[in-house]
Amino acid sequence: MSVRIYRQKWKDASLLLPIILFLGVFFLIPLIGLLVQSVTQPQLGLTNFAELLATSTYLKVLGNTFLVATLVTIFAVLLGFPLAWCITLFPKGWGRFLLNVVLLSMWTSLLARTYSWLVLLQSSGVLNKILMGLGIIDQPLPLVHNLAGVIIGMTYIMIPFIVLPLQASMSAIDPMVLQAASICGASSRTVFFKVFLPLCKSGIFSGSLMVFVMSLGYYVTPALLGGVSNMMLPEFIVQQVQNFLNWGIASASASILIAVTLVLFYLYLKVQTESPTSSNTKD
């Protein structure tokens, strides 16, 4: 009996072999190669990491990367939460329409969306013209090639990635729970903060983590909308490879980024034990 169960387990595990091989060839081997290069180029040791941590420019780039990722995550949550709530509360047709708009935004070319913001935010762009036409400002605001442009562009791009898990969490909430809280005498504010918001916690946490980790590694939008003084880590890595052929420093920088991502993923597994859509699947 035990031999039969043992064989069945091996038979089931063998179905995962193609996936394991794919991940091994296209993920693990390049990742290991990157880590090896960071401690062997141009010489064996941790000199690349020591040089990075001793360079004020790199520390500024690293701090700027985390600052942008944090601000983008905060603004994406603030804007994505009411949007996900509208998708959940609106009648089915309007809710589906809003969801399709979000999905269409996500599927549109990243380069096209970034260039659109570049056109809108530049000194002679639509936004500055409207503000000057209304008499709110006397001269164009500097909205591109600085931190403001990066935050605006990346927040817009990241909103779908927080709306989808949030909408899944909100859809899984039983309206009877909220109604029961109201019947028991809770005010609308209490129902929102003490009942509704805690039930959305898994969606907020999953979406925030996804946006934060993705923002750490974004390249196109910061490169087009940001400036030299607001360089992020992916731009720094590309610059080291293309301009200076400094593969050791570039690999060490990428290794630090991967290490941060793995730490965040570990914290995610510790804190978030269930998928935000688990309640849906149970039903």
CSV table of C-alpha atoms in Angstrom, one decimal:
chain,number,residue,atom,x,y,z
A,1,MET,CA,0.0,0.0,0.0
A,2,SER,CA,2.8,2.4,1.0
A,3,VAL,CA,4.7,1.6,-2.2
A,4,ARG,CA,1.7,2.4,-4.3
A,5,ILE,CA,1.2,5.7,-2.6
A,6,TYR,CA,4.9,6.5,-3.0
A,7,ARG,CA,4.8,5.7,-6.8
A,8,GLN,CA,1.6,7.8,-7.2
A,9,LYS,CA,3.4,10.8,-5.5
A,10,TRP,CA,6.4,10.4,-7.9
A,11,LYS,CA,4.0,10.2,-10.8
A,12,ASP,CA,2.2,13.4,-9.8
A,13,ALA,CA,5.5,15.1,-9.2
A,14,SER,CA,6.8,14.2,-12.6
A,15,LEU,CA,4.0,16.4,-14.1
A,16,LEU,CA,5.9,19.4,-12.7
A,17,LEU,CA,9.1,18.4,-14.5
A,18,PRO,CA,8.6,20.6,-17.6
A,19,ILE,CA,7.9,23.7,-15.4
A,20,ILE,CA,10.9,23.0,-13.2
A,21,LEU,CA,13.1,22.6,-16.3
A,22,PHE,CA,11.8,25.8,-17.8
A,23,LEU,CA,12.4,27.8,-14.6
A,24,GLY,CA,15.8,26.2,-14.2
A,25,VAL,CA,17.0,27.1,-17.8
A,26,PHE,CA,15.4,30.6,-18.1
A,27,PHE,CA,15.4,31.8,-14.5
A,28,LEU,CA,17.8,30.1,-12.1
A,29,ILE,CA,20.8,29.6,-14.5
A,30,PRO,CA,20.8,33.4,-15.6
A,31,LEU,CA,20.3,34.4,-11.9
A,32,ILE,CA,23.2,32.3,-10.7
A,33,GLY,CA,25.3,33.6,-13.6
A,34,LEU,CA,24.5,37.2,-12.5
A,35,LEU,CA,25.5,36.4,-8.9
A,36,VAL,CA,28.7,34.8,-9.9
A,37,GLN,CA,29.6,37.7,-12.2
A,38,SER,CA,29.1,40.2,-9.3
A,39,VAL,CA,31.9,38.5,-7.3
A,40,THR,CA,34.3,37.6,-10.1
A,41,GLN,CA,34.4,40.7,-12.3
A,42,PRO,CA,36.9,42.2,-12.6
A,43,GLN,CA,38.4,40.2,-9.7
A,44,LEU,CA,37.3,37.6,-7.2
A,45,GLY,CA,35.8,39.0,-4.0
A,46,LEU,CA,33.3,41.5,-2.7
A,47,THR,CA,35.0,44.5,-4.1
A,48,ASN,CA,32.0,45.5,-6.3
A,49,PHE,CA,29.7,45.5,-3.3
A,50,ALA,CA,32.2,47.4,-1.2
A,51,GLU,CA,32.7,50.0,-4.0
A,52,LEU,CA,28.9,50.4,-4.4
A,53,LEU,CA,28.3,51.0,-0.7
A,54,ALA,CA,31.2,53.4,-0.5
A,55,THR,CA,30.0,55.6,-3.4
A,56,SER,CA,27.7,58.4,-2.5
A,57,THR,CA,26.3,58.5,-6.1
A,58,TYR,CA,25.2,54.9,-5.9
A,59,LEU,CA,23.7,55.4,-2.4
A,60,LYS,CA,21.8,58.4,-3.8
A,61,VAL,CA,20.5,56.3,-6.7
A,62,LEU,CA,19.5,53.5,-4.3
A,63,GLY,CA,17.7,55.9,-2.0
A,64,ASN,CA,16.0,57.6,-4.9
A,65,THR,CA,14.8,54.2,-6.2
A,66,PHE,CA,13.2,53.3,-2.8
A,67,LEU,CA,11.7,56.8,-2.5
A,68,VAL,CA,10.1,56.6,-5.9
A,69,ALA,CA,8.8,53.1,-5.3
A,70,THR,CA,7.3,54.1,-1.9
A,71,LEU,CA,5.6,57.3,-3.2
A,72,VAL,CA,4.2,55.4,-6.3
A,73,THR,CA,2.8,52.7,-4.0
A,74,ILE,CA,1.2,55.2,-1.7
A,75,PHE,CA,-0.4,57.2,-4.6
A,76,ALA,CA,-1.5,54.0,-6.4
A,77,VAL,CA,-3.3,52.8,-3.3
A,78,LEU,CA,-5.0,56.2,-2.7
A,79,LEU,CA,-6.2,56.3,-6.3
A,80,GLY,CA,-6.8,52.6,-6.9
A,81,PHE,CA,-8.9,52.0,-3.8
A,82,PRO,CA,-11.9,54.3,-4.8
A,83,LEU,CA,-11.6,53.0,-8.4
A,84,ALA,CA,-11.8,49.4,-7.2
A,85,TRP,CA,-14.7,50.3,-4.9
A,86,CYS,CA,-16.6,51.9,-7.8
A,87,ILE,CA,-16.1,48.8,-10.0
A,88,THR,CA,-17.5,46.7,-7.2
A,89,LEU,CA,-20.5,48.9,-6.2
A,90,PHE,CA,-21.6,50.0,-9.7
A,91,PRO,CA,-24.3,48.0,-11.5
A,92,LYS,CA,-22.9,45.1,-13.4
A,93,GLY,CA,-22.7,46.8,-16.8
A,94,TRP,CA,-21.0,50.0,-15.6
A,95,GLY,CA,-18.7,48.0,-13.3
A,96,ARG,CA,-17.6,45.8,-16.2
A,97,PHE,CA,-17.1,48.9,-18.4
A,98,LEU,CA,-14.8,50.5,-15.7
A,99,LEU,CA,-12.9,47.2,-15.3
A,100,ASN,CA,-12.4,47.0,-19.1
A,101,VAL,CA,-11.0,50.5,-19.1
A,102,VAL,CA,-8.5,49.5,-16.5
A,103,LEU,CA,-7.5,46.4,-18.4
A,104,LEU,CA,-7.3,48.3,-21.7
A,105,SER,CA,-5.0,50.8,-19.9
A,106,MET,CA,-2.8,48.0,-18.7
A,107,TRP,CA,-2.6,46.3,-22.1
A,108,THR,CA,-1.7,49.5,-24.0
A,109,SER,CA,2.0,49.8,-25.0
A,110,LEU,CA,4.1,51.0,-22.1
A,111,LEU,CA,6.1,53.3,-24.4
A,112,ALA,CA,2.9,54.8,-25.8
A,113,ARG,CA,1.5,55.6,-22.4
A,114,THR,CA,4.8,57.1,-21.2
A,115,TYR,CA,5.2,59.3,-24.3
A,116,SER,CA,1.5,60.4,-23.8
A,117,TRP,CA,2.4,61.7,-20.3
A,118,LEU,CA,5.6,63.3,-21.8
A,119,VAL,CA,3.3,65.3,-24.2
A,120,LEU,CA,0.8,66.2,-21.5
A,121,LEU,CA,3.2,67.3,-18.9
A,122,GLN,CA,5.8,69.2,-20.8
A,123,SER,CA,6.1,73.0,-20.5
A,124,SER,CA,3.9,73.6,-23.7
A,125,GLY,CA,1.7,70.6,-22.8
A,126,VAL,CA,-2.0,70.4,-22.3
A,127,LEU,CA,-1.9,70.6,-18.5
A,128,ASN,CA,0.2,73.7,-18.3
A,129,LYS,CA,-1.9,75.4,-21.0
A,130,ILE,CA,-5.1,74.7,-19.1
A,131,LEU,CA,-3.7,76.0,-15.8
A,132,MET,CA,-2.3,79.1,-17.5
A,133,GLY,CA,-5.6,79.6,-19.4
A,134,LEU,CA,-7.5,79.5,-16.1
A,135,GLY,CA,-5.1,82.0,-14.6
A,136,ILE,CA,-4.0,79.5,-11.9
A,137,ILE,CA,-0.3,79.8,-12.8
A,138,ASP,CA,1.7,82.6,-14.6
A,139,GLN,CA,4.4,80.3,-16.1
A,140,PRO,CA,4.6,76.6,-16.9
A,141,LEU,CA,5.2,74.2,-14.1
A,142,PRO,CA,8.2,71.9,-14.3
A,143,LEU,CA,6.4,68.5,-14.5
A,144,VAL,CA,8.7,66.4,-16.6
A,145,HIS,CA,12.4,65.4,-16.4
A,146,ASN,CA,12.1,65.5,-12.6
A,147,LEU,CA,10.7,63.5,-9.7
A,148,ALA,CA,7.2,64.8,-10.2
A,149,GLY,CA,7.0,63.5,-13.8
A,150,VAL,CA,8.3,60.0,-12.7
A,151,ILE,CA,5.7,59.8,-9.9
A,152,ILE,CA,2.8,60.9,-12.1
A,153,GLY,CA,3.7,58.5,-15.0
A,154,MET,CA,4.5,55.5,-12.8
A,155,THR,CA,1.5,55.9,-10.6
A,156,TYR,CA,-0.8,55.9,-13.6
A,157,ILE,CA,0.9,52.8,-15.0
A,158,MET,CA,0.8,50.9,-11.7
A,159,ILE,CA,-2.9,51.6,-10.8
A,160,PRO,CA,-4.3,48.5,-12.7
A,161,PHE,CA,-1.9,46.3,-10.7
A,162,ILE,CA,-3.5,47.4,-7.4
A,163,VAL,CA,-7.1,47.7,-8.7
A,164,LEU,CA,-7.3,44.0,-9.7
A,165,PRO,CA,-6.4,42.4,-6.4
A,166,LEU,CA,-8.4,45.1,-4.5
A,167,GLN,CA,-11.5,44.5,-6.6
A,168,ALA,CA,-11.1,40.7,-6.0
A,169,SER,CA,-11.1,41.3,-2.3
A,170,MET,CA,-14.0,43.7,-2.3
A,171,SER,CA,-16.1,41.3,-4.5
A,172,ALA,CA,-15.5,38.5,-2.0
A,173,ILE,CA,-17.0,40.5,0.9
A,174,ASP,CA,-20.5,39.4,1.8
A,175,PRO,CA,-22.8,42.5,1.8
A,176,MET,CA,-24.7,40.9,4.7
A,177,VAL,CA,-21.7,41.4,6.9
A,178,LEU,CA,-21.8,45.2,6.3
A,179,GLN,CA,-25.6,45.2,6.7
A,180,ALA,CA,-25.3,43.3,10.0
A,181,ALA,CA,-22.8,45.9,11.3
A,182,SER,CA,-25.2,48.7,10.4
A,183,ILE,CA,-28.2,46.9,12.0
A,184,CYS,CA,-26.1,46.5,15.2
A,185,GLY,CA,-25.8,50.3,15.4
A,186,ALA,CA,-22.5,51.0,13.8
A,187,SER,CA,-22.2,54.3,11.9
A,188,SER,CA,-21.2,54.4,8.2
A,189,ARG,CA,-17.7,55.5,9.3
A,190,THR,CA,-17.4,52.6,11.7
A,191,VAL,CA,-18.6,50.1,9.2
A,192,PHE,CA,-16.0,51.3,6.7
A,193,PHE,CA,-13.0,51.5,9.0
A,194,LYS,CA,-13.8,48.6,11.4
A,195,VAL,CA,-15.4,46.2,9.0
A,196,PHE,CA,-14.9,46.9,5.3
A,197,LEU,CA,-11.3,48.1,5.4
A,198,PRO,CA,-10.0,45.2,7.4
A,199,LEU,CA,-11.7,42.8,5.0
A,200,CYS,CA,-9.8,44.5,2.1
A,201,LYS,CA,-6.5,44.1,3.9
A,202,SER,CA,-5.3,41.1,1.8
A,203,GLY,CA,-6.0,42.9,-1.5
A,204,ILE,CA,-4.3,46.1,-0.3
A,205,PHE,CA,-1.3,44.2,0.9
A,206,SER,CA,-0.9,42.1,-2.2
A,207,GLY,CA,-1.4,45.0,-4.6
A,208,SER,CA,0.9,47.3,-2.6
A,209,LEU,CA,3.7,44.7,-2.6
A,210,MET,CA,3.3,44.0,-6.3
A,211,VAL,CA,3.4,47.7,-7.1
A,212,PHE,CA,6.4,48.4,-4.9
A,213,VAL,CA,8.5,45.5,-6.2
A,214,MET,CA,7.6,46.4,-9.9
A,215,SER,CA,8.5,50.0,-9.2
A,216,LEU,CA,11.9,49.1,-8.0
A,217,GLY,CA,12.8,47.6,-11.3
A,218,TYR,CA,11.1,50.0,-13.7
A,219,TYR,CA,13.3,51.5,-16.5
A,220,VAL,CA,11.3,53.0,-19.4
A,221,THR,CA,9.1,55.5,-17.6
A,222,PRO,CA,11.8,56.9,-15.2
A,223,ALA,CA,14.3,57.1,-18.1
A,224,LEU,CA,11.8,59.2,-20.2
A,225,LEU,CA,10.1,61.3,-17.6
A,226,GLY,CA,12.9,61.6,-15.0
A,227,GLY,CA,16.1,63.5,-15.0
A,228,VAL,CA,19.8,62.7,-14.4
A,229,SER,CA,19.5,63.8,-10.8
A,230,ASN,CA,16.5,61.5,-10.2
A,231,MET,CA,18.2,58.3,-11.7
A,232,MET,CA,16.8,55.0,-10.5
A,233,LEU,CA,18.7,51.7,-10.1
A,234,PRO,CA,17.7,50.1,-13.4
A,235,GLU,CA,19.0,53.2,-15.3
A,236,PHE,CA,22.2,53.0,-13.3
A,237,ILE,CA,22.6,49.3,-14.3
A,238,VAL,CA,22.0,50.1,-18.0
A,239,GLN,CA,24.5,53.0,-17.8
A,240,GLN,CA,27.2,50.8,-16.2
A,241,VAL,CA,26.8,48.2,-18.9
A,242,GLN,CA,26.3,50.3,-22.1
A,243,ASN,CA,28.6,53.3,-21.3
A,244,PHE,CA,31.3,51.8,-19.1
A,245,LEU,CA,31.1,48.1,-19.8
A,246,ASN,CA,31.4,47.6,-16.0
A,247,TRP,CA,29.7,44.3,-15.7
A,248,GLY,CA,30.8,43.6,-12.2
A,249,ILE,CA,29.2,46.8,-10.7
A,250,ALA,CA,26.1,46.3,-12.8
A,251,SER,CA,25.8,42.6,-11.6
A,252,ALA,CA,26.3,43.7,-8.0
A,253,SER,CA,23.6,46.4,-8.3
A,254,ALA,CA,21.2,43.9,-9.8
A,255,SER,CA,22.0,41.4,-7.1
A,256,ILE,CA,21.1,43.9,-4.4
A,257,LEU,CA,17.8,44.6,-6.2
A,258,ILE,CA,17.1,40.8,-6.3
A,259,ALA,CA,18.0,40.4,-2.7
A,260,VAL,CA,15.6,43.2,-1.7
A,261,THR,CA,12.9,41.6,-3.8
A,262,LEU,CA,13.5,38.2,-2.1
A,263,VAL,CA,13.3,39.7,1.3
A,264,LEU,CA,10.0,41.4,0.5
A,265,PHE,CA,8.6,38.2,-0.9
A,266,TYR,CA,9.6,36.3,2.2
A,267,LEU,CA,7.8,38.9,4.3
A,268,TYR,CA,4.8,38.6,2.0
A,269,LEU,CA,4.7,34.8,2.6
A,270,LYS,CA,5.0,35.4,6.4
A,271,VAL,CA,2.3,38.1,6.6
A,272,GLN,CA,0.0,37.1,3.8
A,273,THR,CA,-1.0,33.5,4.2
A,274,GLU,CA,-4.0,33.5,1.9
A,275,SER,CA,-4.6,34.6,-1.7
A,276,PRO,CA,-6.9,37.7,-1.9
A,277,THR,CA,-9.1,35.6,-4.1
A,278,SER,CA,-9.1,32.6,-1.8
A,279,SER,CA,-12.6,33.3,-0.5
A,280,ASN,CA,-13.9,33.4,-4.0
A,281,THR,CA,-12.4,30.0,-4.8
A,282,LYS,CA,-13.9,28.5,-1.7
A,283,ASP,CA,-17.3,29.4,-2.8
